[in-house]
Short mmCIF file of C-alpha atoms and ligand atoms in Angstrom, two decimals:
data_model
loop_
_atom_site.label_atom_id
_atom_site.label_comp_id
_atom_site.label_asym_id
_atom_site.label_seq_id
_atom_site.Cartn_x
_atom_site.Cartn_y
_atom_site.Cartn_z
CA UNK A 1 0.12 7.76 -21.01
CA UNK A 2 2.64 8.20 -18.21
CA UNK A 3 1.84 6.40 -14.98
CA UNK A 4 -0.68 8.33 -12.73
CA UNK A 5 2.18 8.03 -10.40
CA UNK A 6 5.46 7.05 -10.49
CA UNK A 7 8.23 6.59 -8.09
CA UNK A 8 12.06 5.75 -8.44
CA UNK A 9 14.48 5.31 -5.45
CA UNK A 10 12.15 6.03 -2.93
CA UNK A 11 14.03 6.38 0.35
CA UNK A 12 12.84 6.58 3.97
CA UNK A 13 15.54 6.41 6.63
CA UNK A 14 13.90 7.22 9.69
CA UNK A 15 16.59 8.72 12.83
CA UNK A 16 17.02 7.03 16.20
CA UNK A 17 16.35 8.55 18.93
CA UNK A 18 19.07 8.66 21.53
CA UNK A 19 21.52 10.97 22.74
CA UNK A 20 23.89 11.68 20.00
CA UNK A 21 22.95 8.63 17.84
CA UNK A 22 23.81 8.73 14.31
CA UNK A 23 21.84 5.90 13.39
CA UNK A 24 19.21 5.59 11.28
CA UNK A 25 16.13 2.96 10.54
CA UNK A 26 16.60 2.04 6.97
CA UNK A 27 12.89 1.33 6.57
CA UNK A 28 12.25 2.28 2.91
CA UNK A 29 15.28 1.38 0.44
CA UNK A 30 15.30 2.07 -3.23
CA UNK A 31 11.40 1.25 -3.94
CA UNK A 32 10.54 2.17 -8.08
CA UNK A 33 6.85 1.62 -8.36
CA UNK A 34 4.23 2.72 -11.17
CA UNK A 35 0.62 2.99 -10.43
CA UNK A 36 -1.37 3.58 -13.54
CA UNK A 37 -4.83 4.57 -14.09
CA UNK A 38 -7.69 2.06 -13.91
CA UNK A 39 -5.20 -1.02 -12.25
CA UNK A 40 -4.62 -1.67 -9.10
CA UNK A 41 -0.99 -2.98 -7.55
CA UNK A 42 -0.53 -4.53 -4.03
CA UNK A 43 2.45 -4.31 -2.60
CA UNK A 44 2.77 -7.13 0.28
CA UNK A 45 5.36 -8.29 3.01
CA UNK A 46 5.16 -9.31 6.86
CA UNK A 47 5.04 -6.90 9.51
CA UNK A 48 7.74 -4.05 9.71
CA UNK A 49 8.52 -4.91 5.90
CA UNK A 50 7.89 -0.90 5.13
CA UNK A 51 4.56 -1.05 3.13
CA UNK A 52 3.18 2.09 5.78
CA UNK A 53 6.35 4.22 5.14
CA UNK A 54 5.69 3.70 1.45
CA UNK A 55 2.23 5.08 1.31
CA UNK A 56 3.04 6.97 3.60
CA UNK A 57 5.49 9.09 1.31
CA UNK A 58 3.55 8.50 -1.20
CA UNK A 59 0.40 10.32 0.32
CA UNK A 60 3.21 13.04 1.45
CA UNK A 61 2.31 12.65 5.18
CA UNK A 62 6.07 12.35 5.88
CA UNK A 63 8.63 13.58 3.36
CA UNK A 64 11.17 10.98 1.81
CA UNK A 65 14.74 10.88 2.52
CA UNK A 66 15.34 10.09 -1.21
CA UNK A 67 14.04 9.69 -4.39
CA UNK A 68 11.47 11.18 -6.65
CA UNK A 69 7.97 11.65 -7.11
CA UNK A 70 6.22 12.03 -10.59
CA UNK A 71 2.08 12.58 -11.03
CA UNK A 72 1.07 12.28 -14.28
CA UNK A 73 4.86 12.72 -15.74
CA UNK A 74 5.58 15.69 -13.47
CA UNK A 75 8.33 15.67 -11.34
CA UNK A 76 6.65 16.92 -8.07
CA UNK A 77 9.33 15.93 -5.48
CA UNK A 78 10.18 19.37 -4.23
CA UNK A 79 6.95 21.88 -4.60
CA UNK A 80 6.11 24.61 -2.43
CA UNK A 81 2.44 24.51 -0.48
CA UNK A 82 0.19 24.80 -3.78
CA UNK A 83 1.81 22.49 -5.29
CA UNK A 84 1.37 20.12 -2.30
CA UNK A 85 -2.39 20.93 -1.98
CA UNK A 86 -3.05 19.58 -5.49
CA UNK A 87 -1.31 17.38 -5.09
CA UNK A 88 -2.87 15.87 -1.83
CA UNK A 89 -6.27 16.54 -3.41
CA UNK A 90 -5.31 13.18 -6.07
CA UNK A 91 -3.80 10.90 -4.23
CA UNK A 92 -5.96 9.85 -1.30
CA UNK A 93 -5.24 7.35 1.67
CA UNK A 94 -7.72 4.74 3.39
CA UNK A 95 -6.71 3.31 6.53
CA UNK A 96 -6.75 0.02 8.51
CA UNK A 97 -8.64 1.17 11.27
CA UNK A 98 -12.27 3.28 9.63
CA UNK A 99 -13.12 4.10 12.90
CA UNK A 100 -9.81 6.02 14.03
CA UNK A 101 -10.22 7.48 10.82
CA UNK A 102 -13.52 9.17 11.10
CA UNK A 103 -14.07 11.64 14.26
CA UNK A 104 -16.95 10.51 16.03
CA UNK A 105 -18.11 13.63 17.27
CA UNK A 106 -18.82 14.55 13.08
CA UNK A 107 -22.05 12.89 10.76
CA UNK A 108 -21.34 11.46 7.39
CA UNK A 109 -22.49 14.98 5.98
CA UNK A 110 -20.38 16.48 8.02
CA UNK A 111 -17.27 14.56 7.11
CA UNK A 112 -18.19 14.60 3.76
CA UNK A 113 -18.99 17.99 3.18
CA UNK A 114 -16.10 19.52 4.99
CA UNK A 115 -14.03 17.29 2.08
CA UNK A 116 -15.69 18.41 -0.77
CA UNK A 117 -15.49 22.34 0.55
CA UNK A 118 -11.87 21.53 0.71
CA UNK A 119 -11.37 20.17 -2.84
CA UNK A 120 -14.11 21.07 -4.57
CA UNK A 121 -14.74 24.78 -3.48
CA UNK A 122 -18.10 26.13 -1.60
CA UNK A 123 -21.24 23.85 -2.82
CA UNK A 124 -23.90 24.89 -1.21
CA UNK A 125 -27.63 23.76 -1.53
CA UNK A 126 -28.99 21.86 -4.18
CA UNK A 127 -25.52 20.96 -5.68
CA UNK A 128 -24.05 20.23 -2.25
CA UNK A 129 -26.99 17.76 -1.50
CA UNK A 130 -26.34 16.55 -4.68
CA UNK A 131 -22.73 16.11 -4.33
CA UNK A 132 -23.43 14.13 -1.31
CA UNK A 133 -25.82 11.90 -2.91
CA UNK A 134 -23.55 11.09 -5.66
CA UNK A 135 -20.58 9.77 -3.03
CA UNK A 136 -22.72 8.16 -0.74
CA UNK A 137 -24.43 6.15 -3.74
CA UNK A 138 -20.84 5.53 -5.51
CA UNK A 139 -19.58 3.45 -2.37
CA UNK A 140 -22.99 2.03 -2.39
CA UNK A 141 -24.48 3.57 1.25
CA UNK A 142 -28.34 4.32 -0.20
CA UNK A 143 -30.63 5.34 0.02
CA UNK A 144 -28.77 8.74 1.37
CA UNK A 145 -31.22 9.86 3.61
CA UNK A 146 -30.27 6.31 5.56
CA UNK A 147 -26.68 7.32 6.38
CA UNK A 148 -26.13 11.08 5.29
CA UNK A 149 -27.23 12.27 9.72
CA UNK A 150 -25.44 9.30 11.24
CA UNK A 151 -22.74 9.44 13.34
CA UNK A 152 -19.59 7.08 12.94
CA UNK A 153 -20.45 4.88 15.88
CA UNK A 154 -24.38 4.40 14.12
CA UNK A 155 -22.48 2.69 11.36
CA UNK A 156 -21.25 -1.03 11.17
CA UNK A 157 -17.27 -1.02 10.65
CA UNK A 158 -17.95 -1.97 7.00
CA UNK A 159 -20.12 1.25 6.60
CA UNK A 160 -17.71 3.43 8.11
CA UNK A 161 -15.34 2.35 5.76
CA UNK A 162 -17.02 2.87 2.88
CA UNK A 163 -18.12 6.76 4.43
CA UNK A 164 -13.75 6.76 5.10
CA UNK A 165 -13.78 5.59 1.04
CA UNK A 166 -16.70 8.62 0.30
CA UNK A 167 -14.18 11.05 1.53
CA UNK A 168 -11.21 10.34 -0.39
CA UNK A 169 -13.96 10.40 -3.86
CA UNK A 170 -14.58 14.07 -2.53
CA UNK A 171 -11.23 15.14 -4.00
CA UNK A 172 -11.90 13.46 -7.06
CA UNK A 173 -8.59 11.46 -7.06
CA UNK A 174 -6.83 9.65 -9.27
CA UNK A 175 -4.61 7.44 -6.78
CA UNK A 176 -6.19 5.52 -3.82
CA UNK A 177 -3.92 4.00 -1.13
CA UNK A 178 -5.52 1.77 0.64
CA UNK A 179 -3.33 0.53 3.62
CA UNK A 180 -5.21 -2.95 4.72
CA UNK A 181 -8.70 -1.48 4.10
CA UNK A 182 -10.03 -4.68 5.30
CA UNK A 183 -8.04 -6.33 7.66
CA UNK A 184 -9.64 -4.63 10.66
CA UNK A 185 -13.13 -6.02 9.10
CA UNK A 186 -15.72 -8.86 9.49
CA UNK A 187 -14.78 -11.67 7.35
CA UNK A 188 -17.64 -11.46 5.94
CA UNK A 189 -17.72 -8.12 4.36
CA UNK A 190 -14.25 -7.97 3.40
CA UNK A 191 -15.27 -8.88 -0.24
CA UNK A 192 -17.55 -6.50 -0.30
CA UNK A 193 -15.15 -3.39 0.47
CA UNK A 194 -12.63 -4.82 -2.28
CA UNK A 195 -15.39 -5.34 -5.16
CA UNK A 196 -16.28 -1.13 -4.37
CA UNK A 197 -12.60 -0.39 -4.79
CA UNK A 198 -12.85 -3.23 -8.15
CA UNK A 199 -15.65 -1.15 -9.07
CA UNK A 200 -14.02 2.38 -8.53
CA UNK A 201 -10.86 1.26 -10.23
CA UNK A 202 -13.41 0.04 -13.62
CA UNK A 203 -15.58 2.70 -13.73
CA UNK A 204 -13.40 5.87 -12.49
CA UNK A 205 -10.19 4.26 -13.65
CA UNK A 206 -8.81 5.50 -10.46
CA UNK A 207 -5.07 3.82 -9.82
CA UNK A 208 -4.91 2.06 -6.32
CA UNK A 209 -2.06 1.10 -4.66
CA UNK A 210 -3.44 -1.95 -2.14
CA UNK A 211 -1.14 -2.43 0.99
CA UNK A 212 -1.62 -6.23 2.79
CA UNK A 213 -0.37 -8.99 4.65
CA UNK A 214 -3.16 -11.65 2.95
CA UNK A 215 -1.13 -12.67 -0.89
CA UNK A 216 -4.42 -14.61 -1.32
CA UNK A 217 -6.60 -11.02 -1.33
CA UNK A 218 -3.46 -9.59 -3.54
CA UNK A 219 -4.43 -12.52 -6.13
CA UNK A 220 -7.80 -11.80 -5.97
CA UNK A 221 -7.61 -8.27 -6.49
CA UNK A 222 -4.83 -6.40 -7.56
CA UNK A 223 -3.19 -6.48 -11.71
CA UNK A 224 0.12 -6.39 -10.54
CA UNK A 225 2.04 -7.90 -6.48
CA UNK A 226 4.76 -6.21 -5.24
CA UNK A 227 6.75 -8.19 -2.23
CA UNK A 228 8.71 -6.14 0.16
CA UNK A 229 11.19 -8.01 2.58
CA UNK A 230 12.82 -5.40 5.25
CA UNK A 231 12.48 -2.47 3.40
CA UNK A 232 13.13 -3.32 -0.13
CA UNK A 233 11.19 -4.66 -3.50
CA UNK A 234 12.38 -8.28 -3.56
CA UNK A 235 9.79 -9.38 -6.56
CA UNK A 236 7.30 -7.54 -8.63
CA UNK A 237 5.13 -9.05 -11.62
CA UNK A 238 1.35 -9.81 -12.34
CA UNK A 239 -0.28 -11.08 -9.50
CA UNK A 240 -2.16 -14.46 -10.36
CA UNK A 241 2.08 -15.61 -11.64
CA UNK A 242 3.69 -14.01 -8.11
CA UNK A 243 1.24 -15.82 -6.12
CA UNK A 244 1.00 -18.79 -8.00
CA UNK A 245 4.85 -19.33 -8.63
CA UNK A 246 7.07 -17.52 -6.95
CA UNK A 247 10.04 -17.04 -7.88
CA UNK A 248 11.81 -14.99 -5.13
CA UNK A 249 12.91 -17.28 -1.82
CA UNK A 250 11.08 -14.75 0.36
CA UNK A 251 7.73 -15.01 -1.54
CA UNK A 252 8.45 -18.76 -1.99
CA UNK A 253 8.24 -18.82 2.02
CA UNK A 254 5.77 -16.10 2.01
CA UNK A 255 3.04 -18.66 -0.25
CA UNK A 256 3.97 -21.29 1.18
CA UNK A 257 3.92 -20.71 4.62
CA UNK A 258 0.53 -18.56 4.90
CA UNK A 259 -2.72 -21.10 4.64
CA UNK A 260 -3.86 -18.59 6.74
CA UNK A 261 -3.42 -15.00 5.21
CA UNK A 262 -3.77 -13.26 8.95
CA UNK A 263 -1.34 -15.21 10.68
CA UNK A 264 1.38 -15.35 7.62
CA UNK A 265 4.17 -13.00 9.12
CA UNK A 266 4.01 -15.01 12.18
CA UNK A 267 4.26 -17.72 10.45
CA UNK A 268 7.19 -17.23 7.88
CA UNK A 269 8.70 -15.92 10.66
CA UNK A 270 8.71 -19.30 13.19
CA UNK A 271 9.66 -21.16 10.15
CA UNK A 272 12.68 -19.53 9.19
CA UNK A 273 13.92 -16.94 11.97
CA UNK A 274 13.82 -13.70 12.67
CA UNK A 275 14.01 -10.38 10.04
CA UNK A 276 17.03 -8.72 9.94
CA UNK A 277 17.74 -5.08 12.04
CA UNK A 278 16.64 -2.22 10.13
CA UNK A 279 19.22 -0.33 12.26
CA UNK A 280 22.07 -2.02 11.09
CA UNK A 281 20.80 -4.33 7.87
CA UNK A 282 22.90 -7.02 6.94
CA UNK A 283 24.78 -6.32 4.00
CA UNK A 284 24.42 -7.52 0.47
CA UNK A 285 20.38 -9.01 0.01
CA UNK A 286 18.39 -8.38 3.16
CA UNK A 287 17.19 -11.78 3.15
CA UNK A 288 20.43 -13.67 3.07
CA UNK A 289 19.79 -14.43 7.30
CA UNK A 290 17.21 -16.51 6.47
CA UNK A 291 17.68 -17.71 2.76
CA UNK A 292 19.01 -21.82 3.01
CA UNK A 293 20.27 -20.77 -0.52
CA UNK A 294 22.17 -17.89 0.20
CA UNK A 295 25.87 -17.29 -0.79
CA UNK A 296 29.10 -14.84 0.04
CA UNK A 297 28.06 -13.26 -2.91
CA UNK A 298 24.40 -12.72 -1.27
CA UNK A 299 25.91 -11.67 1.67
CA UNK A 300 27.97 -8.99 0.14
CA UNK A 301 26.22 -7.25 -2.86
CA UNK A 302 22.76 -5.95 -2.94
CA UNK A 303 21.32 -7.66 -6.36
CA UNK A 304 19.32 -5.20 -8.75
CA UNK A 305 16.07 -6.58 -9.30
CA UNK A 306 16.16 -9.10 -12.98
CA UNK A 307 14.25 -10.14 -15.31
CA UNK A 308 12.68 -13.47 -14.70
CA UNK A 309 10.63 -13.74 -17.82
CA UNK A 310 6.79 -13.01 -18.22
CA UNK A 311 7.40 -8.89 -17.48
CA UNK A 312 8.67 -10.56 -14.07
CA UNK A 313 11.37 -9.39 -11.83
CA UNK A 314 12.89 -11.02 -8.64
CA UNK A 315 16.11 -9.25 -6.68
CA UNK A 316 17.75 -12.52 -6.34
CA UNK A 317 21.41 -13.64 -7.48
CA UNK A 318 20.09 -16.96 -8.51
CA UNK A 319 18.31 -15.66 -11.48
CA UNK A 320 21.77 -13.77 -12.71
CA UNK A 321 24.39 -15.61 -14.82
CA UNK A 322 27.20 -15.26 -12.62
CA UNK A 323 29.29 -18.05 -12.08
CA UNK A 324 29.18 -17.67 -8.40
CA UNK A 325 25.14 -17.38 -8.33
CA UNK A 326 23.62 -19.82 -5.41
CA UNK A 327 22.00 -22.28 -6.45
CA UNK A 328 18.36 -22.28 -5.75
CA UNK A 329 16.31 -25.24 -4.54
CA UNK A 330 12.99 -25.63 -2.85
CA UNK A 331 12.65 -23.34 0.28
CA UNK A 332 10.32 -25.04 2.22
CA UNK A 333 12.14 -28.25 1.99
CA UNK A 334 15.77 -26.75 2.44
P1 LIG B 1 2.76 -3.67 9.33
O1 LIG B 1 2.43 -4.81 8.43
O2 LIG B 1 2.98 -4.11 10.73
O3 LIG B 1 1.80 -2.54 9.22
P2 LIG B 1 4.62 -2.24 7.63
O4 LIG B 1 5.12 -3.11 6.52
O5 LIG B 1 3.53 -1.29 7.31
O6 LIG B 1 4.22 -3.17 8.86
P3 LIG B 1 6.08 0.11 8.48
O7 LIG B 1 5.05 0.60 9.42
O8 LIG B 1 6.23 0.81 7.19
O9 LIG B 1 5.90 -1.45 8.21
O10 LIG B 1 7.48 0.14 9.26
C1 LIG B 1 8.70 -0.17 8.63
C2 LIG B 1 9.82 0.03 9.61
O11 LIG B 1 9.98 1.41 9.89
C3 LIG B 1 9.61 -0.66 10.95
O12 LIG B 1 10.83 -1.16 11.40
C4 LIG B 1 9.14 0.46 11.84
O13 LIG B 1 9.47 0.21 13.18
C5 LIG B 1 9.90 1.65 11.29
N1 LIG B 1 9.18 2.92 11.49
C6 LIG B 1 7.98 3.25 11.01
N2 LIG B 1 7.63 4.50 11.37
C7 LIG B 1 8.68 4.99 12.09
C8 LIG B 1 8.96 6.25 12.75
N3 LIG B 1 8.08 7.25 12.71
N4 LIG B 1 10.14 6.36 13.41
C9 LIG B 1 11.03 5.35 13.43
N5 LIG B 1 10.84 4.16 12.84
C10 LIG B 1 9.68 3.97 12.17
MG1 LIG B 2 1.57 -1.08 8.04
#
């Protein structure tokens, strides 16, 4: 089966403002990714790193600068306003913050409702009040009759997330992004909101693309970790071996530096200076500013990402055979 979805080169190059400027932000740089039914990928970096601007195009809330687009082996890139409806209807985004998300002056039936109308066609009666069972029970929110008249603000933030997680199942999707669906939450019922999204991903075989700062909730949860550092994929591979043994500098810093997953970016950053411009990025691997490894050959051509064994790949020079590779050591004792 081809990948629910699949994209090469994405590209997101946002403009700066300014009188005259020519200058762009090079935010989003030559990201491939596959999401494929039933497993779930995170895709992890610090703050800034571009993981918003990639679900972002992804979810087609902003269009890309370059690249393509496939669902389900069609090339969908271009696409006039039908195309974009259907295609909005399967891929579905959950957000940080579940209370920005829902409008408080709706109820859950409300919000709900108004989705399925829009991607399901007019259920009325019976079948809509069935319909509205069926979600509210899928993310777990039962008995119905609890939740179905309550207002956002009536709802812990955990409930309001799964109501935010209701209305993307209205469209019957088959991608979910979830950009840090549980960072904004208790502690305590983080787990909770990733074992639904487990769940949906078993039983629905929906594909879910799982943005966050926190590797350890990456390990926990998704098949396959994706890092990004300043814009660009710097390693990709299952996630228990990315985590575990990193083979990229930047996740070598990124694991090693983050006991605790909320303050990571902080963190890796104090440890090893700043990240680079996006404005003006240094040339050659994006990391080179901060890598203790890094070489003139680092600092003047962009490496591809390479095969590091295990189905791995890190965009590093050190795992190429050129003779003038750097050498790579330890990062967090360099
Ligand atoms: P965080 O972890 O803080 O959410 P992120 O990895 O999601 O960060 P993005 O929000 O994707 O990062 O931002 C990537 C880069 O693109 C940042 O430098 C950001 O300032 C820039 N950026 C994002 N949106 C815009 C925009 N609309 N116009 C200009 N620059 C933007
Ligand atoms: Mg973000």
């Amino acid at each position: 089966d081809p990948p629910a979805l699949r994209v090469v080169g994405l590209q997101k190059h946002f403009p700066v403002r300014g009188l005259r400027s020519k200058k762009v932000v090079h935010a989003v740089d030559d990201v491939d990714l596959e999401l494929h039914a039933g497993s779930v990928v995170a895709l992890v970096g610090e703050s800034g790193s571009g993981k918003s601007t990639v679900a972002r195009l992804l979810a087609r809330l902003m269009p890309a600068t370059g690249g393509t687009i496939e669902l389900d082996g069609r090339d969908v890139t271009g696409g006039g306003r039908r195309a974009f409806r259907r295609y909005v209807g399967r891929v579905q985004m959950i957000f940080q913050d579940p209370f920005g998300s829902l409008n408080p002056v709706h109820t859950v039936r409300y919000i709900l409702t108004r989705s399925l109308r829009i991607h399901r066609g007019r259920l009325r009666g019976e079948a809509l009040e069935e319909a509205l069972a069926e979600l509210l029970e899928r993310v777990h929110l039962a008995p119905v009759e609890r939740y179905v008249d309550k207002y956002p603000h009536e709802l812990s933030g955990g409930q309001r997330q799964r109501v935010a997680i209701a209305r993307a199942l209205a469209a019957d999707p088959e991608v979910l992004l979830a950009d840090e669906p549980i960072s904004m939450l208790d502690v305590s019922i983080r787990l909770g909101i990733l074992n639904l999204l487990r769940d949906l991903r078993d039983r629905m075989g929906i594909a879910i693309l799982y943005i966050t700062h926190d590797i350890a909730s990456a390990r926990y949860f998704a098949d396959r970790t994706m890092v990004m550092y300043a814009g660009r994929v710097v390693e990709v591979g299952d996630s228990e071996s990315v985590t575990q043994d990193p083979r990229h500098p930047y996740t070598q810093l990124l694991v090693g530096s983050a006991p605790d997953p909320d303050d990571m970016s902080t963190r890796a950053r104090g440890a090893h200076g700043e990240a680079p411009s996006l404005v003006s990025p240094p040339p050659g691997c994006r990391f080179n500013t901060r890598c203790p490894f890094a070489t003139d050959l680092c600092r003047e051509e962009v490496p591809e990402l390479l095969d590091v064994g295990d189905g791995r790949a890190a965009a590093c020079w050190g795992y190429s055979d050129r003779s003038d590779r750097p050498r790579l050591g330890s990062v967090l004792e360099a």
